[in-house]
Every structure is written in structure tokens, then in C-alpha cells.
Tab-separated table of C-alpha atoms in Angstrom:
chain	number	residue	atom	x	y	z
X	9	UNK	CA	129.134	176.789	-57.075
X	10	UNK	CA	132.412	177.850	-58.265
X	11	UNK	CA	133.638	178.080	-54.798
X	12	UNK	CA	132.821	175.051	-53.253
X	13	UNK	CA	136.116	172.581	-54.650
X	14	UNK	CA	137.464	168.981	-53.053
X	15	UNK	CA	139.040	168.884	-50.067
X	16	UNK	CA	142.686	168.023	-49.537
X	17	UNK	CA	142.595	165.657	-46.728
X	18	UNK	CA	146.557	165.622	-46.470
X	19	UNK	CA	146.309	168.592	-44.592
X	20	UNK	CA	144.197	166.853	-41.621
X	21	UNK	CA	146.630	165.761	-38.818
X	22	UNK	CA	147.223	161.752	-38.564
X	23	UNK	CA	146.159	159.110	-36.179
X	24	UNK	CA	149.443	160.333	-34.133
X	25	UNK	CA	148.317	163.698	-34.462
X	26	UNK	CA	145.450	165.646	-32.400
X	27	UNK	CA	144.920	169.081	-32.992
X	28	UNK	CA	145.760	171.125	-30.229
X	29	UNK	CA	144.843	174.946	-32.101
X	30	UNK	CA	140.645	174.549	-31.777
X	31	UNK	CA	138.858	176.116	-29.332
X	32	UNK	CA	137.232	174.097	-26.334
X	33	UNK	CA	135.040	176.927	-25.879
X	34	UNK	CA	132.574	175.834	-28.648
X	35	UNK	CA	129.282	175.380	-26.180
X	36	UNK	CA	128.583	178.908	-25.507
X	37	UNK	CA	127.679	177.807	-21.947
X	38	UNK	CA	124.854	175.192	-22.846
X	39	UNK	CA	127.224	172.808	-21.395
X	40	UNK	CA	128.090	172.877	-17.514
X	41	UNK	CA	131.521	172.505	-16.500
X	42	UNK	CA	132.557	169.841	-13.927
X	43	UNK	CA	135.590	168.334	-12.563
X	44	UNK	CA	135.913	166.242	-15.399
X	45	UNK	CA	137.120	168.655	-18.245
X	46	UNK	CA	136.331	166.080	-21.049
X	47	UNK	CA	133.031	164.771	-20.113
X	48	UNK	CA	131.581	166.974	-17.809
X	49	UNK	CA	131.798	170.096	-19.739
X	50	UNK	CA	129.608	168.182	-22.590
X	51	UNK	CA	126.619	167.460	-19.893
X	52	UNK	CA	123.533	170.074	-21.372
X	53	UNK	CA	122.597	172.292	-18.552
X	54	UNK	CA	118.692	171.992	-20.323
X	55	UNK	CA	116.804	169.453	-21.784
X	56	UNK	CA	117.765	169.535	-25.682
X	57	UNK	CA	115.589	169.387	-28.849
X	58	UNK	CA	117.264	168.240	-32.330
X	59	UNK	CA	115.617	168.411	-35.483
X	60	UNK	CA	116.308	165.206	-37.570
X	61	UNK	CA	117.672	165.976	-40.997
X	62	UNK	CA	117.133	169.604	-40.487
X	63	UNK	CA	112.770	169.867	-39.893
X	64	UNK	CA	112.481	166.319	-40.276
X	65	UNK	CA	112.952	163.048	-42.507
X	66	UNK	CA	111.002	162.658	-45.382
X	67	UNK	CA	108.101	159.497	-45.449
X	68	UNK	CA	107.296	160.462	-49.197
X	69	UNK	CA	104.376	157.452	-48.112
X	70	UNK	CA	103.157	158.869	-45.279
X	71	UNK	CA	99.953	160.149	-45.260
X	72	UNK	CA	101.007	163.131	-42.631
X	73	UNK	CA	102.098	165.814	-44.677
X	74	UNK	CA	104.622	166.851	-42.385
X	75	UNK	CA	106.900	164.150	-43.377
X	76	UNK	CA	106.660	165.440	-47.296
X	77	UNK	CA	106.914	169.327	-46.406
X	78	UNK	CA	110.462	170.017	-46.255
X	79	UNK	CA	113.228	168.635	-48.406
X	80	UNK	CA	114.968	166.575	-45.697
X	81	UNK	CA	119.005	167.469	-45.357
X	82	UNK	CA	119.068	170.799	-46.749
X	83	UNK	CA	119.638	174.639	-46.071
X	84	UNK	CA	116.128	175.339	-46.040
X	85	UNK	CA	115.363	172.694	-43.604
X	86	UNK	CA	118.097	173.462	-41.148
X	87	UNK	CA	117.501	177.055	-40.987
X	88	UNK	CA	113.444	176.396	-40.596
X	89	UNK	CA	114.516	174.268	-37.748
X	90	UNK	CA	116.154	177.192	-36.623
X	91	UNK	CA	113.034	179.089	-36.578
X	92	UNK	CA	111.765	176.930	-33.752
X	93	UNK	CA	114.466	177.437	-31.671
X	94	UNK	CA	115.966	173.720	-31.549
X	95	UNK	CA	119.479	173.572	-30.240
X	96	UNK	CA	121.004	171.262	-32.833
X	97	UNK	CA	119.786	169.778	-36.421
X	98	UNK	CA	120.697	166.345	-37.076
X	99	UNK	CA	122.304	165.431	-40.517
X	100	UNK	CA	124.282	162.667	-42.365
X	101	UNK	CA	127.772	163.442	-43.893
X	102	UNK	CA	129.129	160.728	-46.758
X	103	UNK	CA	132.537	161.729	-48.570
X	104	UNK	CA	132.609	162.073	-52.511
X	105	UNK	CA	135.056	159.919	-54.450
X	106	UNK	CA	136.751	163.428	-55.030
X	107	UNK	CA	137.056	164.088	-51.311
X	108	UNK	CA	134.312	166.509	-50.400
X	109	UNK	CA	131.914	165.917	-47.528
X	110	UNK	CA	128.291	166.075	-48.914
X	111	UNK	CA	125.474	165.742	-46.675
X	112	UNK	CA	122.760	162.914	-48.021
X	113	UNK	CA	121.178	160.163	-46.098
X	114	UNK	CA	120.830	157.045	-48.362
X	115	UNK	CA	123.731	154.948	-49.593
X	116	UNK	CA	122.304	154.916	-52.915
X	117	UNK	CA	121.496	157.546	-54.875
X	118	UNK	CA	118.116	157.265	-57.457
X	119	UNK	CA	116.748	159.066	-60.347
X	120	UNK	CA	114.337	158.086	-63.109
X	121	UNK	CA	115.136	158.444	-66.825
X	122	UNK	CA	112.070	157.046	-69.317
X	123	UNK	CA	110.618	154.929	-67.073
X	124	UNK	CA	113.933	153.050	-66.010
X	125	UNK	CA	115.243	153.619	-62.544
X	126	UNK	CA	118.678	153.807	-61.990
X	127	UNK	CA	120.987	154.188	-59.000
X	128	UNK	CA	124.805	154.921	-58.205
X	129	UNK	CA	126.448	155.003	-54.808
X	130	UNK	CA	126.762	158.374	-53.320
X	131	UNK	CA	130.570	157.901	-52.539
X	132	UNK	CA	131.275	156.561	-56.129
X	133	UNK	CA	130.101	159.978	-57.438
X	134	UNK	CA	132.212	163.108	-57.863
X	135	UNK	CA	130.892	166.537	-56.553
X	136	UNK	CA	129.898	167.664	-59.496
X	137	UNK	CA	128.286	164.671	-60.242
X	138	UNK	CA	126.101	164.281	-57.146
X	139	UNK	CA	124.835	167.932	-57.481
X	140	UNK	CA	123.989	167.512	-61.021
X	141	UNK	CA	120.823	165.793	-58.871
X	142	UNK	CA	117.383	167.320	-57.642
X	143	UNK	CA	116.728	171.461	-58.275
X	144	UNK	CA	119.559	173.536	-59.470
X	145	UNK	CA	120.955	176.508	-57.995
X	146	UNK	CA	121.567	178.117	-61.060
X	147	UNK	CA	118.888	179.664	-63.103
X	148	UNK	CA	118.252	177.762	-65.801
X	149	UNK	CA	119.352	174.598	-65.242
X	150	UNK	CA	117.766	171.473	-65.071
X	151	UNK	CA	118.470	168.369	-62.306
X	152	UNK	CA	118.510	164.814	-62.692
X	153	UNK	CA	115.011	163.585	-61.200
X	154	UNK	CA	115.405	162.485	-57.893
X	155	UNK	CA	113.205	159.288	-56.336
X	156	UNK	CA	113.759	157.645	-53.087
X	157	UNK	CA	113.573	153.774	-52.357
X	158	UNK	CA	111.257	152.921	-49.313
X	159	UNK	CA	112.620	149.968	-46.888
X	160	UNK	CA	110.241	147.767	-48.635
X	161	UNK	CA	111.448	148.571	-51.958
X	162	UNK	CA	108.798	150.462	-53.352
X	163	UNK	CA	109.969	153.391	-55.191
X	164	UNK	CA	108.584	157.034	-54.810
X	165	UNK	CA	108.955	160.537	-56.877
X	166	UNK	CA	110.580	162.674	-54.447
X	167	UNK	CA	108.193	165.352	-54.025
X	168	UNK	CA	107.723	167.583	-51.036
X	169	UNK	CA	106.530	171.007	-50.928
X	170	UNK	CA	109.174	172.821	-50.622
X	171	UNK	CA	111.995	171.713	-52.211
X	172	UNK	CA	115.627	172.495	-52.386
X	173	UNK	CA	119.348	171.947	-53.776
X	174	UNK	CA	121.569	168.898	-52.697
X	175	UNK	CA	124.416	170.436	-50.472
X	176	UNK	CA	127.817	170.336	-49.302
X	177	UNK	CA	129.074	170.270	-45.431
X	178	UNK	CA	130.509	173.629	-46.447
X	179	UNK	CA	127.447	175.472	-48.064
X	180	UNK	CA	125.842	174.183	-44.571
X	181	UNK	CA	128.427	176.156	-42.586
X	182	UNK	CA	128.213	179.258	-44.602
X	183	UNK	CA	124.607	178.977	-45.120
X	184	UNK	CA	122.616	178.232	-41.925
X	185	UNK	CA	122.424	180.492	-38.766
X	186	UNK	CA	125.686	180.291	-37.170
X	187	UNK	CA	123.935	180.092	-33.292
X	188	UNK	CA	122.550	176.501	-34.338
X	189	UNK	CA	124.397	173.624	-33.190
X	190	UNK	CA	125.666	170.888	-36.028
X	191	UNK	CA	125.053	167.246	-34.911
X	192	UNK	CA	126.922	165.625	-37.586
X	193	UNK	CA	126.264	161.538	-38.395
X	194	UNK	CA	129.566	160.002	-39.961
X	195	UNK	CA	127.194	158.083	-42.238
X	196	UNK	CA	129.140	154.300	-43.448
X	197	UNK	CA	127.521	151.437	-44.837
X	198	UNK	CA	126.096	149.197	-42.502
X	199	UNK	CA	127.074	145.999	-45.329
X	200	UNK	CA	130.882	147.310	-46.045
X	201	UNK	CA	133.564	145.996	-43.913
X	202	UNK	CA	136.181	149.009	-43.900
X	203	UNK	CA	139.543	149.084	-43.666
X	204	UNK	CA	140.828	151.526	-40.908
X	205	UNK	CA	143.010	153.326	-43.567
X	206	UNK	CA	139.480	153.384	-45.425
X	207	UNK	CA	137.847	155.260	-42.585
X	208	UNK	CA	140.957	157.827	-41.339
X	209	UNK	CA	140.900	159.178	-45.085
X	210	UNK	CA	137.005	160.093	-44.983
X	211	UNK	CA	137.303	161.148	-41.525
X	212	UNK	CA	140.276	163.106	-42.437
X	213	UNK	CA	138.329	164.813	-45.705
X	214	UNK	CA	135.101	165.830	-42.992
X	215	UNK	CA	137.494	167.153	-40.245
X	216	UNK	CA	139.105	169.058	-42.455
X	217	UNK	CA	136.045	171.258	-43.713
X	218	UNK	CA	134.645	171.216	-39.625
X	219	UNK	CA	138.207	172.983	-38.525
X	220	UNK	CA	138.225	175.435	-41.198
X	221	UNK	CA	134.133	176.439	-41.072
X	222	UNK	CA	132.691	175.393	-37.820
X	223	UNK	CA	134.389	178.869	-35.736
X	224	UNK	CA	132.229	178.633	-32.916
X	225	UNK	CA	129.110	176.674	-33.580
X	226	UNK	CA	128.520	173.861	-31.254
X	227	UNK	CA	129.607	170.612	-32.773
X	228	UNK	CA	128.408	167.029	-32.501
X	229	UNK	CA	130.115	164.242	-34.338
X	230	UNK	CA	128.087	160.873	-33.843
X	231	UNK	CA	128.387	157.442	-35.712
X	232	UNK	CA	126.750	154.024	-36.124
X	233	UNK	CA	130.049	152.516	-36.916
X	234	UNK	CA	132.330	151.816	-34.172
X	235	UNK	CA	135.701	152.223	-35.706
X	236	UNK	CA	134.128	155.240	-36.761
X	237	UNK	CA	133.813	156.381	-34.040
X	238	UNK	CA	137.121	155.525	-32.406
X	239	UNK	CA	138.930	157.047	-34.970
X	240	UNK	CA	137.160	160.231	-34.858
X	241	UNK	CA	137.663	160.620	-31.203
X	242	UNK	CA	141.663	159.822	-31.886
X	243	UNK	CA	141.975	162.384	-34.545
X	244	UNK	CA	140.521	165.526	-32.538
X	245	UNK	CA	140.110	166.228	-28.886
X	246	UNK	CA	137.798	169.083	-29.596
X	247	UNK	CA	134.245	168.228	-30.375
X	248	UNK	CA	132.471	165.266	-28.438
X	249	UNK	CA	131.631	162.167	-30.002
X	250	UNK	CA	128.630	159.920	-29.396
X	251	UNK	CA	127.685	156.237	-30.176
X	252	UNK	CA	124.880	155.675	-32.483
X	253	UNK	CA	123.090	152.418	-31.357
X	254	UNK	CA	119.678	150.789	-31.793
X	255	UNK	CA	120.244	149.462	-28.303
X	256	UNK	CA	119.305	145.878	-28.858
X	257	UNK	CA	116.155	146.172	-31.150
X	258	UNK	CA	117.947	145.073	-34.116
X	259	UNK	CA	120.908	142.438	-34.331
X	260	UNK	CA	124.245	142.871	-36.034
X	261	UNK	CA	127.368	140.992	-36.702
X	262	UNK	CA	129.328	143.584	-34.678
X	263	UNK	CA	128.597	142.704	-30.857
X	264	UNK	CA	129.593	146.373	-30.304
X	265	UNK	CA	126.215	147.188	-32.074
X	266	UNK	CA	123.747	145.298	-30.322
X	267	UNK	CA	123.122	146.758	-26.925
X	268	UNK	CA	123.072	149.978	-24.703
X	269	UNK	CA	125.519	147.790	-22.593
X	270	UNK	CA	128.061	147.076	-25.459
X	271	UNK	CA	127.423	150.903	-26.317
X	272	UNK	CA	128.649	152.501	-22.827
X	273	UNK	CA	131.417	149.913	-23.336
X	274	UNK	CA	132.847	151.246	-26.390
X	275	UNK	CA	132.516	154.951	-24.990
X	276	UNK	CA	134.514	154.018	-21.772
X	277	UNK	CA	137.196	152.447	-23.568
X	278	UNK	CA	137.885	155.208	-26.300
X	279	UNK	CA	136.724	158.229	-24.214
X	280	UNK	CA	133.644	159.049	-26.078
X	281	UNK	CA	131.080	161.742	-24.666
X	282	UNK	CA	127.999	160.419	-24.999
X	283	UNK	CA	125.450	157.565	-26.570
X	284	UNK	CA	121.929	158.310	-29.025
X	285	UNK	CA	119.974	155.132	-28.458
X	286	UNK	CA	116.522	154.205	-30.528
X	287	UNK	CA	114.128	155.908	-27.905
X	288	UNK	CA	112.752	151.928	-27.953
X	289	UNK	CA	115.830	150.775	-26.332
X	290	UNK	CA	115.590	153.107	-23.473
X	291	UNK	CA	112.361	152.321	-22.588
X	292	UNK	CA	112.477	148.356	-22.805
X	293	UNK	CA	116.031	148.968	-20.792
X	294	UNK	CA	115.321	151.656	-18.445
X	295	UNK	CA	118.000	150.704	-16.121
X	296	UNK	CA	120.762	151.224	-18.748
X	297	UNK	CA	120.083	154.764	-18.230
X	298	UNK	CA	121.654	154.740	-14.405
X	299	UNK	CA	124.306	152.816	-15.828
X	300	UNK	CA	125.067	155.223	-18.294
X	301	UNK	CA	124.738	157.893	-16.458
X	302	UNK	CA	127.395	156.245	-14.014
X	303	UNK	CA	129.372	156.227	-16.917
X	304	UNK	CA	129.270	159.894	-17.147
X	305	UNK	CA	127.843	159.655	-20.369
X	306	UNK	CA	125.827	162.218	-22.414
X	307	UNK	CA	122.352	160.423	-23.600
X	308	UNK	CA	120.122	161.655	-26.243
X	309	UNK	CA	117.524	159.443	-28.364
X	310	UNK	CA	116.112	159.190	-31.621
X	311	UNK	CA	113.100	157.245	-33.160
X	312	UNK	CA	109.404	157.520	-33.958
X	313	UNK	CA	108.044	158.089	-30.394
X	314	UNK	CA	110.209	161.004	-30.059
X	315	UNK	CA	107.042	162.753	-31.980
X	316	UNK	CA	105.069	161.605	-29.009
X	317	UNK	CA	105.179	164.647	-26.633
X	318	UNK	CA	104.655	162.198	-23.789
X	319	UNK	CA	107.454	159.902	-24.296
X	320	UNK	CA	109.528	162.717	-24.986
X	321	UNK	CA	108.437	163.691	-21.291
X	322	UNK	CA	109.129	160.675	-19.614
X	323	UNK	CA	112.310	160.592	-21.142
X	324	UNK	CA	112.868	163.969	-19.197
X	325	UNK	CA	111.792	162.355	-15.735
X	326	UNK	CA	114.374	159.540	-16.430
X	327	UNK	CA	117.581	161.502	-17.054
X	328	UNK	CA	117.436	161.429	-20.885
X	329	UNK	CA	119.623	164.859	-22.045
X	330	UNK	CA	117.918	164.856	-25.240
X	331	UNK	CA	115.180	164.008	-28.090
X	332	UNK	CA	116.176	163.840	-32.266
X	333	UNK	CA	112.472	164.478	-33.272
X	334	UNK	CA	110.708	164.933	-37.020
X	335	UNK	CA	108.079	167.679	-35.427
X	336	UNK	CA	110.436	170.563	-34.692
X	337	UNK	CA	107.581	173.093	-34.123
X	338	UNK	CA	105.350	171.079	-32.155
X	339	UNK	CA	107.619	169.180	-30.054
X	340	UNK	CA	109.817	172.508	-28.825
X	341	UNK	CA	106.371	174.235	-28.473
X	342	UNK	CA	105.257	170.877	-26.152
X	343	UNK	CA	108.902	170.574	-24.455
X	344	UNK	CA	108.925	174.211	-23.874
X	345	UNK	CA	105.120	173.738	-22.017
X	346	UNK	CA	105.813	170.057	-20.276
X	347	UNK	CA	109.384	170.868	-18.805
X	348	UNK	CA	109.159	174.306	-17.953
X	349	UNK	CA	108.949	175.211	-13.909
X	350	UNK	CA	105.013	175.477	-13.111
X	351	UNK	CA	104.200	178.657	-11.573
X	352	UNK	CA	102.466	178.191	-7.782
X	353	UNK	CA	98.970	178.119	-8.836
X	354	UNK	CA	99.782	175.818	-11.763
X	355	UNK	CA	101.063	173.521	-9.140
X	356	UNK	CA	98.090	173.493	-7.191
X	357	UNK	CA	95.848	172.595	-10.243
X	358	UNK	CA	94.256	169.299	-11.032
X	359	UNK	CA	96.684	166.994	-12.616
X	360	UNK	CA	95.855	165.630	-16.601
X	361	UNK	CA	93.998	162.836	-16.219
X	362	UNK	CA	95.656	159.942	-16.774
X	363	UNK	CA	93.061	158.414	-19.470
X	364	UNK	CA	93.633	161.756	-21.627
X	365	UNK	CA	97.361	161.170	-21.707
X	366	UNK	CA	96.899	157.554	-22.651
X	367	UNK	CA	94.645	158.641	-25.768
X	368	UNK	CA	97.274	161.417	-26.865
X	369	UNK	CA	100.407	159.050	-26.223
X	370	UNK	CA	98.106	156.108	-28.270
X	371	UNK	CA	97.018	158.355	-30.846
X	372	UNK	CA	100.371	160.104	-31.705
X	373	UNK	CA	98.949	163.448	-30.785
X	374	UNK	CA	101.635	166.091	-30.801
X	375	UNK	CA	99.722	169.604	-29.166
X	376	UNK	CA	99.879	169.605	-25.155
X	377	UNK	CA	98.466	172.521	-23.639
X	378	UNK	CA	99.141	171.659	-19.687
X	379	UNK	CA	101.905	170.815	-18.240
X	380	UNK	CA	101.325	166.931	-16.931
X	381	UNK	CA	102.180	166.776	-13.378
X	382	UNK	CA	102.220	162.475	-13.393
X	383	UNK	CA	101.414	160.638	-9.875
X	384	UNK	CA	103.912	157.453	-9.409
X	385	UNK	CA	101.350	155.058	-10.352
X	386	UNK	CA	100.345	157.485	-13.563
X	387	UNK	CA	104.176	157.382	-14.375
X	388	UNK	CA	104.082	153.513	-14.361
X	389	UNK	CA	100.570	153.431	-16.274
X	390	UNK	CA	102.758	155.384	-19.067
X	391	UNK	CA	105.425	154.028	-19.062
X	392	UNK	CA	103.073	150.322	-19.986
X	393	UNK	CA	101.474	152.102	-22.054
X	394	UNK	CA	104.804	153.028	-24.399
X	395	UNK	CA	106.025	149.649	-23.647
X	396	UNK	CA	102.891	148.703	-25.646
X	397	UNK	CA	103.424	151.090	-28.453
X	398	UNK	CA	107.051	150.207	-29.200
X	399	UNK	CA	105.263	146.578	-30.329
X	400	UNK	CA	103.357	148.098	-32.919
């Protein structure tokens, strides 16, 4: 650990400042190129597969054992996403109160200590103090027990089967294959009004470790707050920056929060790339997907049905660029099978049957073995179906 130290974030250009010394060239041609130099070049030329929090989030609940296999936002998950050749992994970046950029999900931070829980806020701790948390990289050396808080409230030991060390946004950049892209969440509390001098210093602290380690990995930087994301996209011209938004399935004090339509207005008016959307919100809004894509906006999705190798399809046939999923291996292996070009004889075979997909879809059934070639009214039948599903 001794060479992973706080950042200095005075060395980050200001809000007057945009770095002009970083390479544009950071796509290594996933990305077409268009008339457009800033938006255009960050269109995907394929169909792109993220892995959320590395291999997945962790449901320590869930009685699918995939959500407790991997310790969620850490080396071992990002580069066993790798594995499965997924283009980017998905991961949330807080700042510590000493200035260094630690990936983590949760606000809070809980361990248990003789039966009593306790919890601190992860950017009230130092570095040295968050990583004092979970397994140990040195031999020897014993962690502070970790649990994790469910949305109910109900608290659970965080086991999964293979664990690993708490990390730094630096460790990641030295430590996973260099060919994977980063998709980087600016992670802020959604119940903290910040001050914009609040938000330029942690953006400042994160920008500086992405210009000195990223070299040429692809880069995403995406945000659920909107200043956030303003700011981000003011401070550096280099690497694109999309809108995180629930698109109108949950309601927030911010108006800028609460649709797909306030979304592609906040990326028009500070020259963002591109918007993630709750997969729900696309499918209960379909048409804000042509008006996005009049925007010249980048769209990817997140969310549960993601896992669901035929929403992840029909997200395809609508213009959807890409899918955050949980199910790295099985959803590349069904993406690779459901969007590849069918050869002439698979063409001329008998199309899935309509009542199969509806069972798979219904049943959350990841493994597709044919490629579905959906009729109109099939494509309509599904998309009622998933209309259904997102009420449950």
C-alpha cells in the first residue's frame, strides 16, 4: 500500500481551465467518427455489454448465488468481467476526506463489533481508514468486518464467495486489464445539497488520478447528479459524459431528475455525450428513444431486466447502444448469439415461438440458444409482456 498516497487536487486545471494535452484517441475505434467530432465519435459502432460493479452487484439476500459470488467493486471482479469479454465495467467513485478517489457504492460504510453495528460515511473517512475495512492485502492482517444495509434496513454479513480488498481508483488502473473500458459513476448523495465549490474539489481529486493513469483505456464518466455532471463536462473535453436518470420511475426534488425528457435537456444544454436510463423508463417511454437519438445522444441502460436476455434484445431492435447487466457471462454469451448476423440457412429456419420467449422473458431465464428472429406482432406481444414485468 505504501504507494498509493492522497491526491493533490491543486494540480487539476479550474472551471476556466480544460485540458487540452489528453488524447482524443482513447476509443481504439469502437467509436465511429462522424461529422460531429464531439458526439459522433462517442456513437459505439456495436452493441455494448457493461458489467455492473465489475461481475455484478451484490444481493447478499438473494437466493441466486450469482449475486453473492463476487465481491462487487473490486479487482477481482473487474478483471473476471474481463474474462467475458464485456467492453466496459461499471463502478462508483466517492472521494476520501484526504482527497483520494476510492471506489465503493454505499454512502455509508458498516461493520459489526460485539453485536453492535456501527457506520461512518465513506467521505468522512481517510484512506487509511476506509481500507482498514473487509480482507487485507497484507499477510497477516486482520479487517474490520464488513456488513451491508439492505433498502429495507435489514442488515446482512457481507459474505460472498470470493472475496477481496477495498480499492482505490488507482490500484484499479494499475490492476485490471488495460483493453477494458472504465465507466466511472461520480457517486454524490442523493440527500446532500452541494455547493458547486463542494463538487469542483472532488471532481478535481478524481480527474486528477484519470489523467495521470487512464493512458489509453476507454473512459466513461457518468453521474446521477446534475451539477455533477456539468461540471465534469466543463473541466475536461476529453472523455464523454453521460446522465444517470431513472427516467421518471422515481420522483425527486430536482426536475432535472425526473424524466428521459428533462435528461436529453440537460445533455443539450451542457454538451454531454450520452444518457443511462433505468431499462424501465425506456420501455414505458419508448418514444424518448427517437428523441434522443435526434439529440445525437449516446443511450445505454441499466436495471434488473437487463438480466433478461430478451429485453436486452429488444432494446437492440429499438436503438438502445448499450446494457449495464449483473450476468456478465450469460448475457455476452446471449448478446453474442441474439445480435449476431444469422447465417442463410439460419434465416430460413422456424422462428422461436413466441410462447417460449414469453416463459424465458417471465421466468428471468438467462441461456438462449437461437437467435429469435421476432414477427411485428411477436415484437409487440414482448414488448406487453415487459411492460407487465416492470409492475412487478
Amino acid at each position: 500500500m505504501a504507494a498509493l498516497k492522497a491526491v493533490h487536487v491543486s494540480d487539476v486545471p479550474n472551471l476556466d481551465q480544460v485540458p487540452e494535452n489528453a488524447t482524443l484517441a482513447i476509443y481504439s475505434g469502437r467509436f465511429s467518427k462522424g461529422i460531429d467530432c464531439v458526439r459522433a465519435s462517442l456513437l459505439p459502432q456495436k452493441f455494448c455489454v457493461i458489467g455492473h460493479r465489475g461481475s455484478g452487484m451484490n444481493i447478499l439476500y438473494s437466493s441466486d448465488n450469482r449475486m453473492k459470488a463476487i465481491k462487487e467493486n473490486s479487482i477481482l471482479s473487474f478483471n473476471n468481467a474481463a474474462k467475458f469479454g464485456v467492453d466496459f465495467v461499471e463502478f462508483d467513485v466517492q472521494v476520501t476526506k484526504d482527497d483520494c478517489p476510492i471506489i465503493f457504492h454505499d454512502n455509508f460504510i458498516l461493520t459489526e463489533e460485539n453485536g453492535t453495528i456501527s457506520e461512518r460515511r465513506v467521505t468522512e473517512l481517510t484512506l487509511a481508514e476506509f481500507l482498514c475495512y473487509g480482507p487485507q492485502r497484507e499477510p497477516g492482517n486482520v479487517g474490520k468486518s464488513l456488513v451491508k444495509k439492505a433498502k429495507d434496513g435489514r442488515i446482512f454479513n457481507w459474505k460472498v464467495e470470493d472475496d477481496d480488498s477495498l480499492c482505490t481508483l488507482q490500484e484499479a488502473f494499475q490492476k485490471v486489464n488495460s483493453s477494458l473500458g472504465f465507466n466511472i459513476e461520480l457517486k454524490f448523495d442523493d440527500y446532500i445539497v452541494y455547493q458547486e465549490e463542494e463538487l469542483v474539489h472532488v471532481l478535481q481529486a478524481i480527474l486528477l488520478v484519470v489523467f495521470e493513469y487512464a493512458k489509453d483505456r476507454p473512459i466513461i464518466f457518468s453521474t446521477f447528479q446534475p451539477d455533477a455532471a456539468r461540471l465534469i463536462r466543463k473541466l475536461q473535453n476529453t472523455y464523454p459524459v453521460f446522465f444517470l436518470t431513472n427516467g421518471g420511475n422515481e420522483v425527486y426534488s430536482d426536475v432535472r431528475r425526473n424524466s428521459l425528457d428533462e435528461a436529453i435537456k440537460l445533455c443539450l444544454e451542457n454538451g454531454l455525450q450520452g444518457i443511462v436510463s433505468e431499462v424501465k423508463g425506456i420501455f414505458r417511454n419508448q418514444g424518448a428513444v427517437s428523441r434522443i437519438k435526434e439529440a445525437h445522444l449516446s443511450l445505454l441502460t441499466y436495471g434488473q431486466l437487463n438480466n433478461v436476455p430478451e429485453a436486452v434484445y429488444m432494446q437492440y431492435l429499438m436503438g438502445v447502444e448499450g446494457v449495464i447487466v449483473d450476468f456478465v457471462g450469460e448475457i455476452t454469451e446471449a448478446v453474442a448469439d441474439l445480435i449476431r448476423k444469422p447465417t442463410k440457412e439460419e434465416s430460413n429456419e422456424e422462428d422461436i415461438s413466441i410462447c417460449a420467449a414469453a416463459v424465458a422473458a417471465s421466468e428471468g431465464q438467462i441461456q438462449v440458444k437461437k437467435r429469435p428472429n421476432f414477427t411485428q406482432c411477436e415484437l409487440s406481444f414482448l414488448q406487453k409482456l415487459i411492460s407487465e414485468l416492470i409492475k412487478h
